[in-house]
XYZ file of C-alpha atoms in Angstrom:
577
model
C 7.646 49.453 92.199
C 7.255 52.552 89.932
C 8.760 54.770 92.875
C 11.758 52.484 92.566
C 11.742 52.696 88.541
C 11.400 56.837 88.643
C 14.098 56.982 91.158
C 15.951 54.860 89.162
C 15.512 56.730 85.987
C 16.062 59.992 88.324
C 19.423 58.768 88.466
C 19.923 57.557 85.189
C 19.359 61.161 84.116
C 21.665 62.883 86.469
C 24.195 60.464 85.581
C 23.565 61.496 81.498
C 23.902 65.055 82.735
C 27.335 64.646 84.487
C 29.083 62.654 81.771
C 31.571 64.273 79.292
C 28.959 63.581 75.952
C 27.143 67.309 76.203
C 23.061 66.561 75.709
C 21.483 68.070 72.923
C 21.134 71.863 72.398
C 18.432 73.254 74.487
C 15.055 74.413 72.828
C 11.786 74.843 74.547
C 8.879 72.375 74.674
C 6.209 72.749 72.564
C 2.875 71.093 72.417
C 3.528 68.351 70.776
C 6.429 67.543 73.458
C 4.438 68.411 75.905
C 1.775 66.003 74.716
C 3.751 63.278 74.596
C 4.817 63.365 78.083
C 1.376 63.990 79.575
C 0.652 60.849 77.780
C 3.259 58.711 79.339
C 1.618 56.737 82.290
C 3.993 57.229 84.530
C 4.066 61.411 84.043
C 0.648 61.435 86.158
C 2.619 58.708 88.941
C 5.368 60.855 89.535
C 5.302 61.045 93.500
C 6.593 64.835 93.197
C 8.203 67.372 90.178
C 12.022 65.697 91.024
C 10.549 62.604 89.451
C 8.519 63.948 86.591
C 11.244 65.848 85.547
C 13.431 62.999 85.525
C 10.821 61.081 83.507
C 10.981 64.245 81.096
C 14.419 64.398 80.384
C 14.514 61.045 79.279
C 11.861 61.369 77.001
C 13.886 64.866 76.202
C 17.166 64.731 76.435
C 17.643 68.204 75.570
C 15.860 68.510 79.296
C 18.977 67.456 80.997
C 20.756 70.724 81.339
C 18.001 71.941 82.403
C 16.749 69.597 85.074
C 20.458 69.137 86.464
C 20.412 72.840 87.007
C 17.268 73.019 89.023
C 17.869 69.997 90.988
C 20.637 71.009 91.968
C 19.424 74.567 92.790
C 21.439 76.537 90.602
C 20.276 79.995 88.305
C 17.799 79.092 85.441
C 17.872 81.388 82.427
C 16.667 81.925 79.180
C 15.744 78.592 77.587
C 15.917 76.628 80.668
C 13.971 78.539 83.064
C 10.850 78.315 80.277
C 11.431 74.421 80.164
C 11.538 74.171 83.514
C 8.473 76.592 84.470
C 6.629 74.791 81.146
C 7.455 71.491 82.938
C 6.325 72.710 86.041
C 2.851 73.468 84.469
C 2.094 70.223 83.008
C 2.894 68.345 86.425
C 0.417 70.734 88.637
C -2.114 70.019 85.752
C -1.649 66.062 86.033
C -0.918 65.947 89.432
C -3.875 68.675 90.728
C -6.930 68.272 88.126
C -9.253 66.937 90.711
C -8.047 69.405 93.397
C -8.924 71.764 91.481
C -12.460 71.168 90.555
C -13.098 70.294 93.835
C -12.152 73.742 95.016
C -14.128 75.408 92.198
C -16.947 73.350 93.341
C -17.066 74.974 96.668
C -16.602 78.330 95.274
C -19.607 78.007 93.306
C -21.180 76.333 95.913
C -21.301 79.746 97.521
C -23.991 81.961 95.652
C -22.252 85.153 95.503
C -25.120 87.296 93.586
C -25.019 90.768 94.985
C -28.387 91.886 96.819
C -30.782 94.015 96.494
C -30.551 95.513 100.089
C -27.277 94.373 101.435
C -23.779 95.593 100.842
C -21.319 93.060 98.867
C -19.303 93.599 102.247
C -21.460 93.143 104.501
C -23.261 89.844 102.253
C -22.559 86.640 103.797
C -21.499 85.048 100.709
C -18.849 87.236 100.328
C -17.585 86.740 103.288
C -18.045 83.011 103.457
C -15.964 83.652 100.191
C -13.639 85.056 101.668
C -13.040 82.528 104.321
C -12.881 79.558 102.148
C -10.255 81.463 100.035
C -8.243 82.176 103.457
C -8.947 78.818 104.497
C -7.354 77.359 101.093
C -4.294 80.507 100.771
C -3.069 79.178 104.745
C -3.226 75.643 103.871
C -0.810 76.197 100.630
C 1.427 78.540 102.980
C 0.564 81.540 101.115
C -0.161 85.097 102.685
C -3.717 86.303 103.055
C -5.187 89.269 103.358
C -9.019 90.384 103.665
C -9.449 93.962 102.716
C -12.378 94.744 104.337
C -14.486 91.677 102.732
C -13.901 93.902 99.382
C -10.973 92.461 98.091
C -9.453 89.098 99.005
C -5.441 89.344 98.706
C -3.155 86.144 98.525
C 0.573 86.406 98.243
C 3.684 84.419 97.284
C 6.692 86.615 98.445
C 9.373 87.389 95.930
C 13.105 88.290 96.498
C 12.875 91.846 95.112
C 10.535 94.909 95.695
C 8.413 94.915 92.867
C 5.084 92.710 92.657
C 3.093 91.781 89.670
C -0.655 91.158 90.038
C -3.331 88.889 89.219
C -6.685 89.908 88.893
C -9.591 87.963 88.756
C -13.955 88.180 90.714
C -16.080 86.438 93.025
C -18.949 87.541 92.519
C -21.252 86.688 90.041
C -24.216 87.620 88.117
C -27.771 86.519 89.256
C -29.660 83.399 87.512
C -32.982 82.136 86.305
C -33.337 79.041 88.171
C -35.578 76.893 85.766
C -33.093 77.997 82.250
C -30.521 75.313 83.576
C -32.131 72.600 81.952
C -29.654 70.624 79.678
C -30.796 69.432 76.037
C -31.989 65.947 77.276
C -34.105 67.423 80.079
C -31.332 67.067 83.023
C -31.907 69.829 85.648
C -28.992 71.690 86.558
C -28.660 73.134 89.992
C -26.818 76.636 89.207
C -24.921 76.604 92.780
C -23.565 73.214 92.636
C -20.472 72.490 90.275
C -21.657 69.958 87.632
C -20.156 67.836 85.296
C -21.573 66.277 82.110
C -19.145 64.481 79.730
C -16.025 67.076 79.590
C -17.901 70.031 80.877
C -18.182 71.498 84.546
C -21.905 73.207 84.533
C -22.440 76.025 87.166
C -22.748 79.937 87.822
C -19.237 80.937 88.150
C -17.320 78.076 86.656
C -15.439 80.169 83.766
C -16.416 83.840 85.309
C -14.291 83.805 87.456
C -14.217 81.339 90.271
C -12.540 78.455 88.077
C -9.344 81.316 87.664
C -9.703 81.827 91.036
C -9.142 77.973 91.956
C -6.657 77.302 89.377
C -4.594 80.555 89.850
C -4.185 79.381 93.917
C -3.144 76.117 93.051
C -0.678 77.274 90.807
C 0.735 79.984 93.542
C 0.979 76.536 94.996
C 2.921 74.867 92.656
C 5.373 77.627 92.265
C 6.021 77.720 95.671
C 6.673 74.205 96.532
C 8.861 74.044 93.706
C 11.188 76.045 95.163
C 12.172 78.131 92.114
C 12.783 81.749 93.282
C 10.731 84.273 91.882
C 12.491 88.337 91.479
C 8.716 89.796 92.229
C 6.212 89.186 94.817
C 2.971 87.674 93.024
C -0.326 89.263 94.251
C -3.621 87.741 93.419
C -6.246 90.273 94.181
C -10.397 88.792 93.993
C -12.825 91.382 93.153
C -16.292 91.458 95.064
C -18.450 93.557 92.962
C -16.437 93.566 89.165
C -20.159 92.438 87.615
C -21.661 95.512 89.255
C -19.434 98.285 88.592
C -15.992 97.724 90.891
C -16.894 99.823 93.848
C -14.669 97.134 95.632
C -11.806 98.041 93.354
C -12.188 101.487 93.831
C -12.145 101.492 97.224
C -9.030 99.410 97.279
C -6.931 101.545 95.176
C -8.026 104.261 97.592
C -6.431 102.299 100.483
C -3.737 100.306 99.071
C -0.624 100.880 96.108
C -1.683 98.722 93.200
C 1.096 96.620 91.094
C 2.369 98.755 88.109
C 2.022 95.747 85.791
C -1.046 93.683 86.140
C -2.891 90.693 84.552
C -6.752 89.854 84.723
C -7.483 86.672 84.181
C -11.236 87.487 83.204
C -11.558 87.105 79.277
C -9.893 85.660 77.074
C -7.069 84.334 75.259
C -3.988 84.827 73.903
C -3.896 88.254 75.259
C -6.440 91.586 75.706
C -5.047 94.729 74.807
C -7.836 96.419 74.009
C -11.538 96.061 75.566
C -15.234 98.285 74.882
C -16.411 100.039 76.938
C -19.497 98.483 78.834
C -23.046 100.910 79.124
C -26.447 100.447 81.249
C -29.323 102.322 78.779
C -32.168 102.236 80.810
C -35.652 103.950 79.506
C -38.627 104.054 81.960
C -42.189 104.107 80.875
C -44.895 104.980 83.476
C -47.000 102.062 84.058
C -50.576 102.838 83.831
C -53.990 101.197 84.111
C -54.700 97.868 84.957
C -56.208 95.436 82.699
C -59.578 96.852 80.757
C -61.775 95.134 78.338
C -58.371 94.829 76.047
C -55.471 92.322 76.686
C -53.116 94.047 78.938
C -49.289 93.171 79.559
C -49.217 92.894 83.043
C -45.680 91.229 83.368
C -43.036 90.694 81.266
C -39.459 89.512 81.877
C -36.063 88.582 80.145
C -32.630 88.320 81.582
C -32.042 88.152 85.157
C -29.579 91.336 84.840
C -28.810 93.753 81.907
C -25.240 91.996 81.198
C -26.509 88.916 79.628
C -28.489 87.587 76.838
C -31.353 86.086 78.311
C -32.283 82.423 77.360
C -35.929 83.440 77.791
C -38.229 85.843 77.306
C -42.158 86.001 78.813
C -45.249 88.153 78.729
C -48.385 87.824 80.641
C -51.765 89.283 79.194
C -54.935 90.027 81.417
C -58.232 91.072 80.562
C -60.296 91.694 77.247
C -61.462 87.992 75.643
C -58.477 85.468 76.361
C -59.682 82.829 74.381
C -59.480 84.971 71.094
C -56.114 86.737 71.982
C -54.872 83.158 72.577
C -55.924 82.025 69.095
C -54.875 84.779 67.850
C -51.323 84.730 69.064
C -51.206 81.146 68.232
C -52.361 81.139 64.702
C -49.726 83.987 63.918
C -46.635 81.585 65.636
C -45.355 79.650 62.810
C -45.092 82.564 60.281
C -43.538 84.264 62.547
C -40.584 81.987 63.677
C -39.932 81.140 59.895
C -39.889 84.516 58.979
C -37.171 85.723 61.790
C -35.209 82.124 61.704
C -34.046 83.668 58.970
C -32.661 86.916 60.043
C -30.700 85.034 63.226
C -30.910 82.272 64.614
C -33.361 79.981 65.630
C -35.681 80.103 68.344
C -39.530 78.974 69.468
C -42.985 80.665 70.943
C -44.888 78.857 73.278
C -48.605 80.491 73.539
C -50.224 79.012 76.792
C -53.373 79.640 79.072
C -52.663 79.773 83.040
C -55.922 80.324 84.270
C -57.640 83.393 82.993
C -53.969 84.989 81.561
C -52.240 84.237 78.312
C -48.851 83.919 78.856
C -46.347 83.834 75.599
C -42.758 82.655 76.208
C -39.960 82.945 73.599
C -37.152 81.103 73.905
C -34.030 82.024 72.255
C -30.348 81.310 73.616
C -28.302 83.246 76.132
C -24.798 84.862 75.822
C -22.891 87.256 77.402
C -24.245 90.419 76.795
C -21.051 91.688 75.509
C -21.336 88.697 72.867
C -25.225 89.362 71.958
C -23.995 87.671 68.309
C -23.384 84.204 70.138
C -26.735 84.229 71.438
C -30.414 84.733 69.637
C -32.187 87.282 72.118
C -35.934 86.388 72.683
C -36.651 89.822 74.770
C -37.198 92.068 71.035
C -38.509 88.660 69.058
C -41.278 88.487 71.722
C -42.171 92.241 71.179
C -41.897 91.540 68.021
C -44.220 88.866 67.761
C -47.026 90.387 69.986
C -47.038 93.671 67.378
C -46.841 91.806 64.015
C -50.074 89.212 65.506
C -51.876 92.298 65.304
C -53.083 92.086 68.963
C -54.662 95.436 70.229
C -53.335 95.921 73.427
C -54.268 98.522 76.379
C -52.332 101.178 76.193
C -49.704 100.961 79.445
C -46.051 101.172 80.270
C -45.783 97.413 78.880
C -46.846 98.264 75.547
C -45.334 101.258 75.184
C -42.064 99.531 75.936
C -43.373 96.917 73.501
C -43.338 99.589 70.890
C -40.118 100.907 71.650
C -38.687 97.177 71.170
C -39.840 97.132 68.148
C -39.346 100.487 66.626
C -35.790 101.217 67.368
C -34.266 98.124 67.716
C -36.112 94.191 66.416
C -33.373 92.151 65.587
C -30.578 94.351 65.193
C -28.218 94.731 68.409
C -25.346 97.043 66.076
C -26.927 100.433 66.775
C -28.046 100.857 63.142
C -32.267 101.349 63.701
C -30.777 104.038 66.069
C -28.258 105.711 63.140
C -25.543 105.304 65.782
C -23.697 102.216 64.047
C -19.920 102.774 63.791
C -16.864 100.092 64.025
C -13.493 99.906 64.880
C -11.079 98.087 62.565
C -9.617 96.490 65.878
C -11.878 96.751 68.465
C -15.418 95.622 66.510
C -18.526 97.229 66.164
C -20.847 99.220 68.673
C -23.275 96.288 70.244
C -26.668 97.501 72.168
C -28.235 94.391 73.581
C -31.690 95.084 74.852
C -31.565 92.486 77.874
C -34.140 93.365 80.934
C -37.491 94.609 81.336
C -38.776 95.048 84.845
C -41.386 96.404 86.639
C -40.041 98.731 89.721
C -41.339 101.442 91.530
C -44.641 102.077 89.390
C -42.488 102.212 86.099
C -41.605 99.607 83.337
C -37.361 99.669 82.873
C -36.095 98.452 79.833
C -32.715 97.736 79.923
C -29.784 97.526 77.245
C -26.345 96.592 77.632
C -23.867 98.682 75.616
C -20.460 98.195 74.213
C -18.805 100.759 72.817
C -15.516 100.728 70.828
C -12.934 103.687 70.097
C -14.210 105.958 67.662
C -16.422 107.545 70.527
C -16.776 108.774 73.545
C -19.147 107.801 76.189
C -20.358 111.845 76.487
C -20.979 112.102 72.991
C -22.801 108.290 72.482
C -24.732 108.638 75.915
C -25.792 112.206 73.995
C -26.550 110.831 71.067
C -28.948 107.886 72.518
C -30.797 110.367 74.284
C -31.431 112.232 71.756
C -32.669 109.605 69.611
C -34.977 108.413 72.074
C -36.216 111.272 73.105
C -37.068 111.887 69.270
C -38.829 108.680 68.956
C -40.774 109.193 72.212
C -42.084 112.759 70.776
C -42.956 111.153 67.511
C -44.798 108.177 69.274
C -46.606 109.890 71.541
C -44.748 108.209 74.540
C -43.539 109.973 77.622
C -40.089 108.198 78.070
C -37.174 109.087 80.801
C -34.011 107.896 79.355
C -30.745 107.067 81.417
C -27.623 105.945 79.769
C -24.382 105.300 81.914
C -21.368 104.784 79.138
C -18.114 103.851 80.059
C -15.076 104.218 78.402
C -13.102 101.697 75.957
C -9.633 101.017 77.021
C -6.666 100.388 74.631
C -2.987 99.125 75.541
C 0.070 99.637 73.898
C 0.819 95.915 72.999
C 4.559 95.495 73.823
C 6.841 94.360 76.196
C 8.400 91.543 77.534
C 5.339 90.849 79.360
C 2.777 90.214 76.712
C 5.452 88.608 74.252
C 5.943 86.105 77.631
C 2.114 85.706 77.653
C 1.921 85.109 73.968
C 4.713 82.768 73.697
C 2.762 80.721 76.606
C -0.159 80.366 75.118
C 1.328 79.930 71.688
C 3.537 76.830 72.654
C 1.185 75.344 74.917
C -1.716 75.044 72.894
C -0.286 75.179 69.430
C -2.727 78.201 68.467
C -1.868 81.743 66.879
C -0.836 83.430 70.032
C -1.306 87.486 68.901
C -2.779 90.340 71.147
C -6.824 90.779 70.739
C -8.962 93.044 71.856
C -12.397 91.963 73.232
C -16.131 93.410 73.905
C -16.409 92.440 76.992
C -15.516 95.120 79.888
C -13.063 94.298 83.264
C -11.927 95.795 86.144
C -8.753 95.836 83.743
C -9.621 99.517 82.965
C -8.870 100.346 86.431
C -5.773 98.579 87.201
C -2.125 99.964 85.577
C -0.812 98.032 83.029
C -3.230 95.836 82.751
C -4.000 92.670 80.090
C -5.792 90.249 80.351
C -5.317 86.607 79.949
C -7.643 83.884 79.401
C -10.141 81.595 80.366
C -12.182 81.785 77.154
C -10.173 79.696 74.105
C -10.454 81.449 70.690
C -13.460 79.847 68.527
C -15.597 79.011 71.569
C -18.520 80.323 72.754
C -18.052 82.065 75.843
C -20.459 80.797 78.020
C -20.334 83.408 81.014
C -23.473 85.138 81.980
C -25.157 82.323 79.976
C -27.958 80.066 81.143
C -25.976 76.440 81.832
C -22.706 78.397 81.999
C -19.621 76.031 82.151
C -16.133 75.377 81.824
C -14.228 72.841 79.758
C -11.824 70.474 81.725
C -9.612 70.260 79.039
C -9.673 74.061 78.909
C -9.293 74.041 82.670
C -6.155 71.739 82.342
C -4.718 74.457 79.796
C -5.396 76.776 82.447
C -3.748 75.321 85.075
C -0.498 74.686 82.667
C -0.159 78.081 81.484
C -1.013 79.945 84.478
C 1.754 78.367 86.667
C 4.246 78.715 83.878
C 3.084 82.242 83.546
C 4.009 82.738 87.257
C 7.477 82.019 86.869
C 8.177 83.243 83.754
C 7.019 86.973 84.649
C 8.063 86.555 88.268
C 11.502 86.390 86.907
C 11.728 88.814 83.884
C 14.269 91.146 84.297
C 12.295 94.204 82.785
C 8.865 93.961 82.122
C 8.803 96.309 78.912
């Protein structure tokens, strides 16, 4: 019966169209449009996009033009061919939802963590990546390409020579296991897509395997539309963007990239402008074994230097346990209100486990490109083991205890250094002490770095040094220091391009659509042309590299809208500045 009413109403519509009464003037759909037909029960029934449409333009006459034209395959333009690809959108998002989190669900099903030992090429991950990604490109009747397991290519052909590209990764950055734990004590299993309420819980769902899903789907869309496209769309998936794009290098070593390129790898409405990410690593020798004093013999934060870590532990040995354990204890509660206060809150658990004293802080994780969205526990535990007053033996622990403390605490903006500096644009210089680990006889301390125009990474990578190397003289600490900078990267923000992007994102979600720029660092700076666009929605934490890391459906659903929209739309610009 409601095949018979849409077909019906199909009709109805082409019949409006070819009478002598012109329909209104044309304007494009907005969200409020937009959200009126997603509402109608019937918009999610539509057997295919002839039928929604129909159902459209008689909820907007101003449609019919527009529909009449592509139904009957003629030229869209200007007005139309937004409706239309708008349109287009919305029906993939009704009509695909739970396609799509299904397919994310076996992407992060896949635990695509680089190794320690093996190459991201030769991982199995990656390559069982890379064949469910084949697997899913052939069934849509899409081209496929594996580049040598480093980057996955998909293609839907164009009429013309040129191609625009779409960026996004597979891989994605290592977890601590017992941190998934929801508020009410739920255990979340990292590697399998969950969802709670409106949120899809797992490593990968908004960085970047949910892009990944919803970007194939709507390659899908477009091409069973059958709305031509002037340039060849290329999706290209990254295998190693969270540990430096070697993949990416090597490809633009073997293959011509797209001159104009989008990343969907950030954030919305549009990334012009992005800091440049930085490992600092200092290494302390590690020393004696425990004495007759308490003696760090293990400590821990994030599971890599990118992110915030949710948790931060130490493990004393040695000396008189009992009285280190009161002492740490009775110190706990004047400690937490006294640094609550200065950012955020967090707690101290002080516990015996056997004949060690192990002291956890818990704080909350964020990306470490974000370290104000999160409340870092790694410095508030060194911290809290130098203001109890605890003598400790004197090894590569402590020592990195003390360099915690001295030149950084609480603040993450470079200032106990004296390198602070901002950009009006781009933000403030952020260095996020993440990591401590033990490796090769040596305590690393680890701290992620994001640095903004004003600098360059010769001169800051100088400067840190230097510092360091001060403090270690003045301390009495032998300390190696290491600091890898990379570059910021700013776009001119014009063109056709971006203002197509903007206008997307503006109309669809009803938001200030203007370029941004962002801390957070993408394989962007190695592509031409390239801005990036979405997942993360403006005034939300981004949850990426976070313990419990998810994506929102409704986001998702905004996703899938704009990105098939955005397909057609820049597909068929006629100049892209």
């Amino acid at each position: 019966m409601k095949t018979l009413w849409l077909t019906a109403t199909l009709v109805a519509a082409l019949t409006a169209c070819s009478t002598p009464t012109p329909p209104p003037a044309a304007q494009t759909l907005k969200k409020p449009a937009l959200d009126r037909i997603a509402a109608a029960p019937a918009a999610a029934a539509a057997a295919d996009f002839r039928q929604f449409l129909a159902l459209a333009a008689q909820m907007q006459p101003q449609l019919q033009t527009a529909v009449s034209a592509y139904l009957a395959h003629k030229p869209l333009v200007g007005d139309d061919l937004v409706n239309i690809s708008r349109l287009l959108g919305l029906h993939n998002r009704l009509r695909n939802q739970a396609a799509v989190i299904d397919a994310t669900a076996k992407m992060v099903a896949i635990p695509t963590v680089r190794a320690d030992k093996v190459p991201p090429h030769e991982d199995k991950h990656i390559i069982a990546f890379g064949a469910l990604v084949e697997g899913i490109a052939k069934d849509f009747g899409l081209q496929y390409r594996n580049v040598d397991n480093r980057i996955f290519e998909v293609k839907l052909p164009g009429s013309g020579p040129e191609e625009f590209g779409i960026l996004t990764h597979a891989d994605v950055v290592p977890v601590v296991a017992d941190e998934w734990v929801l508020d009410d004590g739920t255990k979340l299993d990292p590697f399998q897509l969950t969802r709670v309420g409106g949120n899809l819980y797992g490593r990968g769902s908004i960085d970047d395997k949910g892009s990944i899903a919803t970007v194939l789907f709507a390659m899908k869309a477009v091409k069973d539309s059958g709305l031509p496209l002037a340039r060849t769309i290329r999706l290209m998936i990254e295998t190693t963007e969270e540990t430096g794009g070697d993949a990416m290098k090597y490809y633009r070593a073997k293959t011509s990239l797209p001159e104009y390129n989008i990343v969907l790898d950030s954030k919305y409405p549009a990334v012009v402008a992005e800091k440049g990410s930085g490992a600092l690593r200092t290494t302390f020798a590690l020393g004696a074994a425990a004495g007759n004093k308490p003696t760090i013999v293990a400590m821990a934060g994030a599971a890599s230097a990118n992110a915030v870590p949710q948790t931060a532990t130490a493990r004393l040995r040695g000396g008189n346990a009992d009285a280190a354990t009161r002492q740490l204890s009775a110190g706990k509660d004047a400690f937490i209100g006294k640094y609550t206060s200065q950012g955020g809150k967090f707690s101290i658990d002080v516990a015996r486990e056997g004949a060690d004293v192990l002291v956890k802080v818990t704080g909350a994780s964020a990306h470490g490109s974000r370290p104000e969205e999160g409340v870092n526990p790694l410095p508030r535990l060194a911290l809290f083991i130098k203001e109890s007053g605890l003598v400790l033996a004197p090894n590569g622990y402590a020592q990195a205890v003390r360099y915690l403390t001295d030149l950084y605490g609480t603040d993450y903006l470079g200032r106990t250094m004296g390198l602070a500096y901002s950009d009006d644009f781009m933000g403030p210089l952020t260095m996020s002490p993440n990591l401590i680990r033990e490796k090769d006889g040596k305590v690393d301390v680890l701290v992620n770095v994001r640095m903004p125009r004003g600098n360059t990474p010769e001169a800051l990578a100088k400067a840190t040094t230097e510092r360091i190397k001060t403090w270690g003289t003045q301390a009495g600490v032998a300390v190696e220091v290491d600091h890898n900078q990379g570059n910021w990267m700013a776009r001119d923000p014009k063109g056709a391009w971006l203002a197509t992007l903007l206008n997307t994102f503006g109309d669809t979600t009803g938001l200030e659509a203007k370029p941004v720029p962002t801390a957070g660092s993408t394989t962007a700076k190695l592509m031409p042309n390239a801005i990036n666009f979405g997942p993360a929605m403006p005034g939300k934490k981004y949850t990426a590299h976070n313990a419990k890391e998810f994506k929102e459906v409704a986001d998702l659903d905004a996703d899938m809208q704009m990105f098939t929209e955005m397909l057609v739309r820049i597909g068929n610009l006629p100049h892209m500045q």
